[in-house]
PDB file of C-alpha atoms in Angstrom:
ATOM      1  CA  MET A   1      41.606 -34.269 107.875  1.00  0.00           C
ATOM      2  CA  LEU A   2      41.980 -33.167 104.261  1.00  0.00           C
ATOM      3  CA  ARG A   3      39.883 -34.803 101.553  1.00  0.00           C
ATOM      4  CA  PRO A   4      42.085 -36.789  99.121  1.00  0.00           C
ATOM      5  CA  GLN A   5      42.030 -35.720  95.482  1.00  0.00           C
ATOM      6  CA  ASP A   6      42.675 -37.774  92.360  1.00  0.00           C
ATOM      7  CA  THR A   7      46.207 -37.155  91.138  1.00  0.00           C
ATOM      8  CA  ALA A   8      48.714 -38.884  88.866  1.00  0.00           C
ATOM      9  CA  THR A   9      49.698 -41.044  91.845  1.00  0.00           C
ATOM     10  CA  ARG A  10      46.365 -41.427  93.659  1.00  0.00           C
ATOM     11  CA  GLU A  11      43.131 -42.992  92.445  1.00  0.00           C
ATOM     12  CA  ARG A  12      39.880 -42.855  94.385  1.00  0.00           C
ATOM     13  CA  ARG A  13      36.778 -45.012  94.038  1.00  0.00           C
ATOM     14  CA  SER A  14      33.467 -43.853  95.470  1.00  0.00           C
ATOM     15  CA  LEU A  15      31.268 -46.299  97.353  1.00  0.00           C
ATOM     16  CA  ALA A  16      28.266 -43.978  97.039  1.00  0.00           C
ATOM     17  CA  GLY A  17      25.130 -45.720  95.849  1.00  0.00           C
ATOM     18  CA  LEU A  18      22.583 -48.174  97.193  1.00  0.00           C
ATOM     19  CA  TRP A  19      23.795 -50.138 100.208  1.00  0.00           C
ATOM     20  CA  ASP A  20      21.997 -52.933 102.049  1.00  0.00           C
ATOM     21  CA  PHE A  21      20.466 -51.516 105.233  1.00  0.00           C
ATOM     22  CA  ARG A  22      18.886 -52.910 108.375  1.00  0.00           C
ATOM     23  CA  LEU A  23      17.770 -51.369 111.662  1.00  0.00           C
ATOM     24  CA  ASP A  24      18.833 -53.111 114.877  1.00  0.00           C
ATOM     25  CA  PRO A  25      16.563 -51.822 117.678  1.00  0.00           C
ATOM     26  CA  THR A  26      17.486 -54.714 120.011  1.00  0.00           C
ATOM     27  CA  LEU A  27      21.258 -54.341 119.441  1.00  0.00           C
ATOM     28  CA  ASP A  28      21.626 -57.981 118.385  1.00  0.00           C
ATOM     29  CA  GLY A  29      23.844 -57.299 115.370  1.00  0.00           C
ATOM     30  CA  VAL A  30      27.283 -57.443 116.975  1.00  0.00           C
ATOM     31  CA  GLY A  31      26.497 -60.521 119.086  1.00  0.00           C
ATOM     32  CA  GLU A  32      24.982 -62.282 116.080  1.00  0.00           C
ATOM     33  CA  ARG A  33      27.964 -61.199 113.954  1.00  0.00           C
ATOM     34  CA  TRP A  34      25.960 -59.480 111.224  1.00  0.00           C
ATOM     35  CA  PHE A  35      29.296 -58.151 109.952  1.00  0.00           C
ATOM     36  CA  ASP A  36      30.364 -61.717 109.052  1.00  0.00           C
ATOM     37  CA  GLN A  37      27.599 -62.370 106.522  1.00  0.00           C
ATOM     38  CA  PRO A  38      25.240 -60.661 104.099  1.00  0.00           C
ATOM     39  CA  LEU A  39      22.634 -58.647 106.033  1.00  0.00           C
ATOM     40  CA  ASP A  40      19.509 -60.779 106.378  1.00  0.00           C
ATOM     41  CA  GLY A  41      16.263 -58.901 105.792  1.00  0.00           C
ATOM     42  CA  ALA A  42      18.053 -55.838 104.432  1.00  0.00           C
ATOM     43  CA  ARG A  43      16.529 -53.175 102.223  1.00  0.00           C
ATOM     44  CA  ALA A  44      18.238 -50.782  99.824  1.00  0.00           C
ATOM     45  CA  MET A  45      19.361 -47.459 101.291  1.00  0.00           C
ATOM     46  CA  PRO A  46      21.147 -44.635  99.446  1.00  0.00           C
ATOM     47  CA  VAL A  47      24.581 -43.625 100.720  1.00  0.00           C
ATOM     48  CA  PRO A  48      25.381 -40.884 101.440  1.00  0.00           C
ATOM     49  CA  ALA A  49      22.087 -40.007 103.097  1.00  0.00           C
ATOM     50  CA  SER A  50      20.400 -40.149 106.472  1.00  0.00           C
ATOM     51  CA  TYR A  51      18.029 -43.065 106.936  1.00  0.00           C
ATOM     52  CA  ASN A  52      15.942 -40.765 109.148  1.00  0.00           C
ATOM     53  CA  ASP A  53      15.131 -38.740 106.049  1.00  0.00           C
ATOM     54  CA  ILE A  54      14.432 -41.786 103.858  1.00  0.00           C
ATOM     55  CA  LEU A  55      12.290 -44.089 105.993  1.00  0.00           C
ATOM     56  CA  VAL A  56       8.606 -43.217 106.061  1.00  0.00           C
ATOM     57  CA  GLY A  57       6.833 -42.627 109.375  1.00  0.00           C
ATOM     58  CA  SER A  58       8.158 -43.127 112.853  1.00  0.00           C
ATOM     59  CA  GLN A  59      10.212 -46.253 112.049  1.00  0.00           C
ATOM     60  CA  GLY A  60      13.265 -44.225 111.080  1.00  0.00           C
ATOM     61  CA  ARG A  61      12.486 -40.979 112.844  1.00  0.00           C
ATOM     62  CA  ASP A  62      12.065 -42.583 116.280  1.00  0.00           C
ATOM     63  CA  HIS A  63      14.582 -45.425 115.924  1.00  0.00           C
ATOM     64  CA  VAL A  64      16.761 -46.127 118.953  1.00  0.00           C
ATOM     65  CA  GLY A  65      19.539 -48.650 118.421  1.00  0.00           C
ATOM     66  CA  ASP A  66      22.049 -49.405 115.706  1.00  0.00           C
ATOM     67  CA  ALA A  67      21.624 -49.082 111.973  1.00  0.00           C
ATOM     68  CA  TRP A  68      23.639 -51.372 109.713  1.00  0.00           C
ATOM     69  CA  TYR A  69      24.887 -50.649 106.213  1.00  0.00           C
ATOM     70  CA  GLN A  70      26.633 -53.118 103.934  1.00  0.00           C
ATOM     71  CA  THR A  71      27.993 -53.143 100.388  1.00  0.00           C
ATOM     72  CA  THR A  72      30.382 -55.115  98.248  1.00  0.00           C
ATOM     73  CA  THR A  73      32.981 -53.711  95.897  1.00  0.00           C
ATOM     74  CA  ARG A  74      35.828 -55.058  93.835  1.00  0.00           C
ATOM     75  CA  VAL A  75      39.287 -53.706  94.617  1.00  0.00           C
ATOM     76  CA  PRO A  76      40.818 -52.644  91.286  1.00  0.00           C
ATOM     77  CA  ARG A  77      43.479 -55.049  90.032  1.00  0.00           C
ATOM     78  CA  GLY A  78      45.641 -52.024  89.217  1.00  0.00           C
ATOM     79  CA  TRP A  79      45.933 -51.264  92.932  1.00  0.00           C
ATOM     80  CA  ALA A  80      48.291 -54.214  93.486  1.00  0.00           C
ATOM     81  CA  GLY A  81      51.233 -53.058  95.591  1.00  0.00           C
ATOM     82  CA  GLU A  82      49.445 -49.848  96.566  1.00  0.00           C
ATOM     83  CA  ARG A  83      48.054 -48.691  99.901  1.00  0.00           C
ATOM     84  CA  VAL A  84      44.261 -49.155 100.103  1.00  0.00           C
ATOM     85  CA  VAL A  85      42.331 -46.909 102.493  1.00  0.00           C
ATOM     86  CA  LEU A  86      38.605 -46.773 103.231  1.00  0.00           C
ATOM     87  CA  ARG A  87      37.585 -43.178 103.903  1.00  0.00           C
ATOM     88  CA  PHE A  88      34.261 -42.071 105.332  1.00  0.00           C
ATOM     89  CA  ASP A  89      33.431 -38.394 104.955  1.00  0.00           C
ATOM     90  CA  SER A  90      31.123 -38.526 107.969  1.00  0.00           C
ATOM     91  CA  ALA A  91      29.088 -40.670 110.307  1.00  0.00           C
ATOM     92  CA  THR A  92      27.041 -39.356 113.162  1.00  0.00           C
ATOM     93  CA  HIS A  93      27.930 -40.061 116.782  1.00  0.00           C
ATOM     94  CA  ALA A  94      29.645 -43.475 116.472  1.00  0.00           C
ATOM     95  CA  ALA A  95      30.515 -45.983 113.761  1.00  0.00           C
ATOM     96  CA  THR A  96      32.222 -49.359 113.595  1.00  0.00           C
ATOM     97  CA  VAL A  97      33.518 -50.637 110.248  1.00  0.00           C
ATOM     98  CA  TRP A  98      34.320 -54.198 109.197  1.00  0.00           C
ATOM     99  CA  VAL A  99      35.863 -55.552 105.991  1.00  0.00           C
ATOM    100  CA  ASP A 100      35.032 -59.196 105.335  1.00  0.00           C
ATOM    101  CA  GLY A 101      34.239 -59.676 109.022  1.00  0.00           C
ATOM    102  CA  THR A 102      37.401 -58.014 110.380  1.00  0.00           C
ATOM    103  CA  GLU A 103      36.948 -54.814 112.380  1.00  0.00           C
ATOM    104  CA  VAL A 104      39.015 -52.076 110.762  1.00  0.00           C
ATOM    105  CA  ALA A 105      37.803 -48.854 112.410  1.00  0.00           C
ATOM    106  CA  ARG A 106      35.854 -47.338 115.277  1.00  0.00           C
ATOM    107  CA  HIS A 107      34.908 -43.701 115.134  1.00  0.00           C
ATOM    108  CA  VAL A 108      33.256 -41.414 117.672  1.00  0.00           C
ATOM    109  CA  GLY A 109      32.292 -37.887 116.719  1.00  0.00           C
ATOM    110  CA  GLY A 110      29.532 -36.111 114.916  1.00  0.00           C
ATOM    111  CA  TYR A 111      29.822 -35.839 111.152  1.00  0.00           C
ATOM    112  CA  THR A 112      33.607 -35.878 110.939  1.00  0.00           C
ATOM    113  CA  PRO A 113      35.762 -37.849 108.472  1.00  0.00           C
ATOM    114  CA  PHE A 114      37.692 -40.981 109.393  1.00  0.00           C
ATOM    115  CA  GLU A 115      39.578 -43.698 107.566  1.00  0.00           C
ATOM    116  CA  ALA A 116      40.997 -47.198 107.845  1.00  0.00           C
ATOM    117  CA  ASP A 117      44.025 -48.671 106.093  1.00  0.00           C
ATOM    118  CA  VAL A 118      42.803 -52.030 104.745  1.00  0.00           C
ATOM    119  CA  THR A 119      45.806 -52.865 102.557  1.00  0.00           C
ATOM    120  CA  ALA A 120      46.619 -56.060 104.480  1.00  0.00           C
ATOM    121  CA  LEU A 121      43.013 -57.308 104.248  1.00  0.00           C
ATOM    122  CA  VAL A 122      42.281 -56.894 100.548  1.00  0.00           C
ATOM    123  CA  THR A 123      43.454 -58.566  97.359  1.00  0.00           C
ATOM    124  CA  PRO A 124      43.391 -56.418  94.231  1.00  0.00           C
ATOM    125  CA  GLY A 125      40.985 -57.895  91.703  1.00  0.00           C
ATOM    126  CA  GLU A 126      38.879 -59.520  94.440  1.00  0.00           C
ATOM    127  CA  GLU A 127      35.551 -58.445  95.914  1.00  0.00           C
ATOM    128  CA  ILE A 128      35.258 -57.280  99.527  1.00  0.00           C
ATOM    129  CA  ARG A 129      32.251 -56.785 101.812  1.00  0.00           C
ATOM    130  CA  VAL A 130      32.179 -53.527 103.794  1.00  0.00           C
ATOM    131  CA  THR A 131      29.839 -53.387 106.798  1.00  0.00           C
ATOM    132  CA  VAL A 132      29.194 -50.307 108.933  1.00  0.00           C
ATOM    133  CA  ALA A 133      27.167 -50.101 112.149  1.00  0.00           C
ATOM    134  CA  VAL A 134      26.140 -46.641 113.340  1.00  0.00           C
TER     135      VAL A 134
END
């Protein structure tokens, strides 16, 4: 999959930065619908990065279970009538992505790019919540 470039007809917006982050060692997140609400008890985590490299001690290094990331962003008003795609340059092993509580992508594969067309789910000028479980 080629990486999109900014052109006269394509505009990209990076979601890199601090995301809300929460470990889920008991795998309760999906059943409790963490993707439907702001992550309770979350801490800030830089994206892109590996939480294993950020968390101190064995908490991150030895974690078994899911890890949840969440951020909000405003879809540019100028994107009205345009196709809107979320692209992830990589996620390790498996990832599930939700936008405002709706599942938009599942990905399996180590550190490979994937994307989801979210045009039908977003309104230009409005804020969306993106949640990723890995």
